[in-house]
Amino acid sequence: MPEPGALLVAADAAGTTLPVFLDPELASRMQFGWTISVHILFAALSIGLAPFIVYFTYREVYGDAERYTHLREFWLKIFAVGFVMGTVTGIPMSFQFGTNWPRFAEVSGELIGGPLAFEAKMAFFLEAVFLGVLLFGKGRVSDRQYVLSSVLVGVGAWLSGFWILVVNAWMQTPRGYELVQRNGMEVAQLTDPAAAFLNPRFPWMYVHMMNASVIAVALVVAGVSAFFLWRERESDAWLSALRVAVVILLITAPFQAVHGDAYGRHVEETQPQKFAAMEAHYETGSADLHLFAIPKEPSAITDPRADNLWTISLPGLGSYLAAGDFDEPVQGLNEYEENPPVAIVFWSFRFMVGLGFLFIGLALWGGILAWRRSLTDSDRYLQATMLASPLGFAALVTGWYVTEIGRQPWVVQGVLRTENAVSTGLTSGQATATLVGFVVLYVLLIGAFLYVVKLIVETELSRVEGRETDPSVWRRVPILGRVAGGEAE
Amino acid sequence: MRGVAEASALDGSAAASPTPLLVPDEYLFDGLPEFWFALVLGTLAAYVALDGFDFGVGMWYATRDDEHDREQFLAAFGPVWDANEVWLVAFGTTLLGAFPAAYAALLSEHYLLALGAVAALLFRGVAPELREQREDQRWRRACDRLFVAGSTLSPLLLGTLVGSWVFGTGTLSLPAILTGVGLIALSLTTGAAYLAVKTAAPLRDELTRYGQFATAGYLAGVVVLLAVLFALDPRGITTDLLSAPVLAIVLGSVGLGVGGVALARRERHREWFASTLGLAVLLGLLVAVLLYPEVYPATGLTVTDAAVSPIALNLMTILGLPVLVLVGGYFVYLYSVFGGTVESEGYGG
């Protein structure tokens, strides 16, 4: 193992070559950011898909079995693969608190450890046990138990969101603790559980994230349904699925915009620095709201400031949003010694909001067509819906970038800096090696997931189009659950 | 430690409400930290017992060439492995919640080992899922290899991590590696017993034979580990090794192992499987006895030092304990739904 520090210094002296090994803190941040970005996709898939699974299962058991059996089977397969991916990407996730961020684990362990343990005990067990029943238990347990299992899987998914956001909300607006000396270190001690766990940020976050997950999955359900309908207009089952997705989008997409607006006001009150970064607002004073921004020159991409952007702005509206008053001064970034990477936060925020409005448009379009009972008549609508299917996840991830990168340089706002949270014993070599390993591994995992989804879709397509299933593509096999619903009943 | 915080409403202590939630700020009872120490190792024992047999299934899988046998193995493993793996998350988060300093030290001082173990687990979980997606033989063989490798490396690395925790001085050592090898043998034992419950003759008879070898291997492994510990005497552990509880656990393991073999020969597979789970529980108990009163021996951190404050631990007790009882209920339900043999249940091949 060469001395990594020396390598870094040599590289800096040369000034041209990239260092072979990254600084442990930087590598740890990249690794955590990368693994959690991938994991959140699968976590959100579980949260958003669970209500759909409950609905399809219920309709199958207590209604139109013929129509809903295939929908339930199809989405359950997707859910199952997504859940396995969520598990295997999630375990390295939680281990990193100890391996890469032991200071964070120690300083805030008393506050975050409890909720994380509750997440495992209350949520993950529920989800994993009853998913086993859903996948393998059709026809082996009573119909009532089967439907109940689907509900419990959903409850598990939504509870896991609850507890993990309790943790994250505490990191944004820490409450209910005091700093004490323990084992030669200043750590946070829990003094008031109610204040700590139901802190000001939590309800905002929970509503926003659960709703975002439902939107993301509804877009996927709509896109997949659109694909099947585009290939086979007469598929009643997939028309039902598209209808459900459109109705859900009509409710959730506008709600997200209204809720997000109020949420922004709360962020300005509790994390003014983050809010300023979201708006690239440097000078304390009346803030304009940039609805839309285009960089005038390349430098504006990395350094978005009002004078090197073409913006469509509403003067003073930033102040109005933040405080309900057009002249209210909004804290600027120049007030702080150290700021988060403004460009990433600024552009991520715009990307997320822009997509949010796109989803509202798409929802209204679908709503009008559904009202006229002509959802399958418009090729253009079906194509747009297909194209939009991954965008909900894109908005969700960039939303998290606003939240997490916007909190920098703090890992726990005002309590612990990110640079002080990282392991002191970690070498550059180790950190870089695992970073590369996780990047390669998770890219392969995403590839594998998409490949499996492709096979599931192809199989369903041959069924929808009434072709014989090509046995080389798909066989009903134990691991994905013996599909008794289609044959035995 | 603390950077210059902006003085604002963000100061948590200032914002604390005058009436904390009704959680007493003294430990609910005197030995609460010790109780949680036992619970942490209890979740570890549950993990070693349950996911251990999943590893065993994955390793015995390598002995099957016949597609039908392989599918039976995968069907036996399918409905339960993911739920079993959650015990690892439960263990890690409970350790973090009750003894954050120990969690931080254990994982950061075994960086590559810990992340290597979770990577191995990842392969173990994904491989069977991918295998089923294509009929293509070459594809399936590749996935099978991944599955076997993941199922072998997971207990090896996790066992080494546990061994390094108990015997360690923060660096890799021979006793730690031997613990990893021991966990492989134990997983082979529990895995063979589980598969014997889930399959029918002649496959079952073959597995029963394998299980007896695995049991002998595990007991031999324990003896070798003890011998090495006496020879090396890491952190003066030999005095602990001669204590009554340790001797009782070792003798108990031998008794369970031999008794299990006898049960297996009489074709009482369920009781045999239960006895192998007992071996895993005894192993958890042994870890607890050897660690106590420390929770992280390498730094001399004791249970009392590392435990979180009374309010936090009481809250974990009030909210977490009843849920743990519920979890037990889920598992009873899961294993009663999938309790018979793979063939009779028809969720296999």
CSV table of N, CA and C in Angstrom, one decimal, chain A residues 172-175 177 200 266-273 331 336 410 412-415, chain B residues 2-16:
chain,number,residue,atom,x,y,z
A,172,GLN,N,-31.9,17.6,9.6
A,172,GLN,CA,-32.1,18.9,9.0
A,172,GLN,C,-32.5,19.9,10.1
A,173,THR,N,-33.4,19.5,11.0
A,173,THR,CA,-33.8,20.4,12.1
A,173,THR,C,-33.7,19.7,13.4
A,174,PRO,N,-32.5,19.6,13.9
A,174,PRO,CA,-32.3,18.8,15.1
A,174,PRO,C,-33.0,19.4,16.3
A,175,ARG,N,-33.7,18.6,17.1
A,175,ARG,CA,-34.4,19.1,18.3
A,175,ARG,C,-34.3,18.0,19.4
A,177,TYR,N,-32.5,17.4,22.1
A,177,TYR,CA,-31.2,16.8,22.5
A,177,TYR,C,-30.4,17.8,23.3
A,200,PRO,N,-39.8,19.8,13.5
A,200,PRO,CA,-40.6,20.6,12.6
A,200,PRO,C,-40.5,20.1,11.1
A,266,HIS,N,-41.2,26.8,4.7
A,266,HIS,CA,-40.7,26.2,6.0
A,266,HIS,C,-39.1,26.0,5.9
A,267,VAL,N,-38.6,25.7,4.8
A,267,VAL,CA,-37.1,25.5,4.6
A,267,VAL,C,-36.5,26.9,4.9
A,268,GLU,N,-37.1,27.9,4.3
A,268,GLU,CA,-36.5,29.3,4.5
A,268,GLU,C,-36.4,29.7,5.9
A,269,GLU,N,-37.5,29.3,6.7
A,269,GLU,CA,-37.5,29.6,8.1
A,269,GLU,C,-36.5,28.8,8.9
A,270,THR,N,-36.3,27.5,8.6
A,270,THR,CA,-35.5,26.7,9.4
A,270,THR,C,-34.1,26.4,8.9
A,271,GLN,N,-33.9,26.5,7.6
A,271,GLN,CA,-32.6,26.4,7.0
A,271,GLN,C,-32.4,27.5,5.9
A,272,PRO,N,-32.2,28.7,6.4
A,272,PRO,CA,-32.1,29.8,5.4
A,272,PRO,C,-31.0,29.6,4.4
A,273,GLN,N,-29.9,29.0,4.8
A,273,GLN,CA,-28.8,28.9,3.9
A,273,GLN,C,-29.1,27.9,2.8
A,331,GLN,N,-32.3,36.0,3.8
A,331,GLN,CA,-30.9,35.8,4.1
A,331,GLN,C,-30.1,35.4,2.9
A,336,TYR,N,-22.7,33.8,5.1
A,336,TYR,CA,-22.1,32.6,5.6
A,336,TYR,C,-20.6,32.4,5.2
A,410,TRP,N,-22.9,20.8,6.7
A,410,TRP,CA,-23.3,20.1,7.9
A,410,TRP,C,-23.8,18.7,7.5
A,412,VAL,N,-25.3,17.1,10.4
A,412,VAL,CA,-26.4,17.4,11.2
A,412,VAL,C,-26.4,18.9,11.4
A,413,GLN,N,-27.4,19.6,10.8
A,413,GLN,CA,-27.5,21.0,10.7
A,413,GLN,C,-27.1,21.7,12.1
A,414,GLY,N,-25.9,22.5,12.0
A,414,GLY,CA,-25.5,23.2,13.2
A,414,GLY,C,-24.9,22.4,14.3
A,415,VAL,N,-24.9,21.1,14.1
A,415,VAL,CA,-24.3,20.3,15.2
A,415,VAL,C,-23.0,19.6,14.8
B,2,ARG,N,-17.4,20.8,17.5
B,2,ARG,CA,-18.5,21.5,17.0
B,2,ARG,C,-18.1,22.7,16.2
B,3,GLY,N,-18.6,22.9,15.0
B,3,GLY,CA,-18.3,24.1,14.2
B,3,GLY,C,-19.0,25.2,14.8
B,4,VAL,N,-18.8,26.4,14.3
B,4,VAL,CA,-19.5,27.6,14.8
B,4,VAL,C,-20.9,27.6,14.3
B,5,ALA,N,-21.8,27.2,15.2
B,5,ALA,CA,-23.2,27.2,14.7
B,5,ALA,C,-23.8,28.6,14.8
B,6,GLU,N,-24.7,28.8,13.8
B,6,GLU,CA,-25.4,30.1,13.9
B,6,GLU,C,-26.3,30.1,15.1
B,7,ALA,N,-26.2,31.1,15.9
B,7,ALA,CA,-27.1,31.2,17.0
B,7,ALA,C,-28.5,31.5,16.5
B,8,SER,N,-29.4,30.5,16.6
B,8,SER,CA,-30.8,30.7,16.1
B,8,SER,C,-31.7,29.7,16.8
B,9,ALA,N,-32.9,29.7,16.3
B,9,ALA,CA,-33.8,28.7,16.8
B,9,ALA,C,-33.4,27.3,16.6
B,10,LEU,N,-32.2,27.1,15.8
B,10,LEU,CA,-31.8,25.8,15.5
B,10,LEU,C,-31.1,25.1,16.7
B,11,ASP,N,-30.8,25.9,17.8
B,11,ASP,CA,-30.2,25.3,18.9
B,11,ASP,C,-31.2,24.4,19.6
B,12,GLY,N,-30.9,23.1,19.5
B,12,GLY,CA,-31.9,22.1,19.9
B,12,GLY,C,-32.2,22.2,21.4
B,13,SER,N,-31.2,22.5,22.2
B,13,SER,CA,-31.5,22.5,23.6
B,13,SER,C,-32.4,23.6,24.0
B,14,ALA,N,-32.3,24.7,23.3
B,14,ALA,CA,-33.1,25.8,23.6
B,14,ALA,C,-34.6,25.5,23.2
B,15,ALA,N,-34.7,24.7,22.1
B,15,ALA,CA,-36.0,24.5,21.6
B,15,ALA,C,-36.7,23.3,22.3
B,16,ALA,N,-36.0,22.7,23.2
B,16,ALA,CA,-36.7,21.6,23.9
B,16,ALA,C,-37.9,22.0,24.6
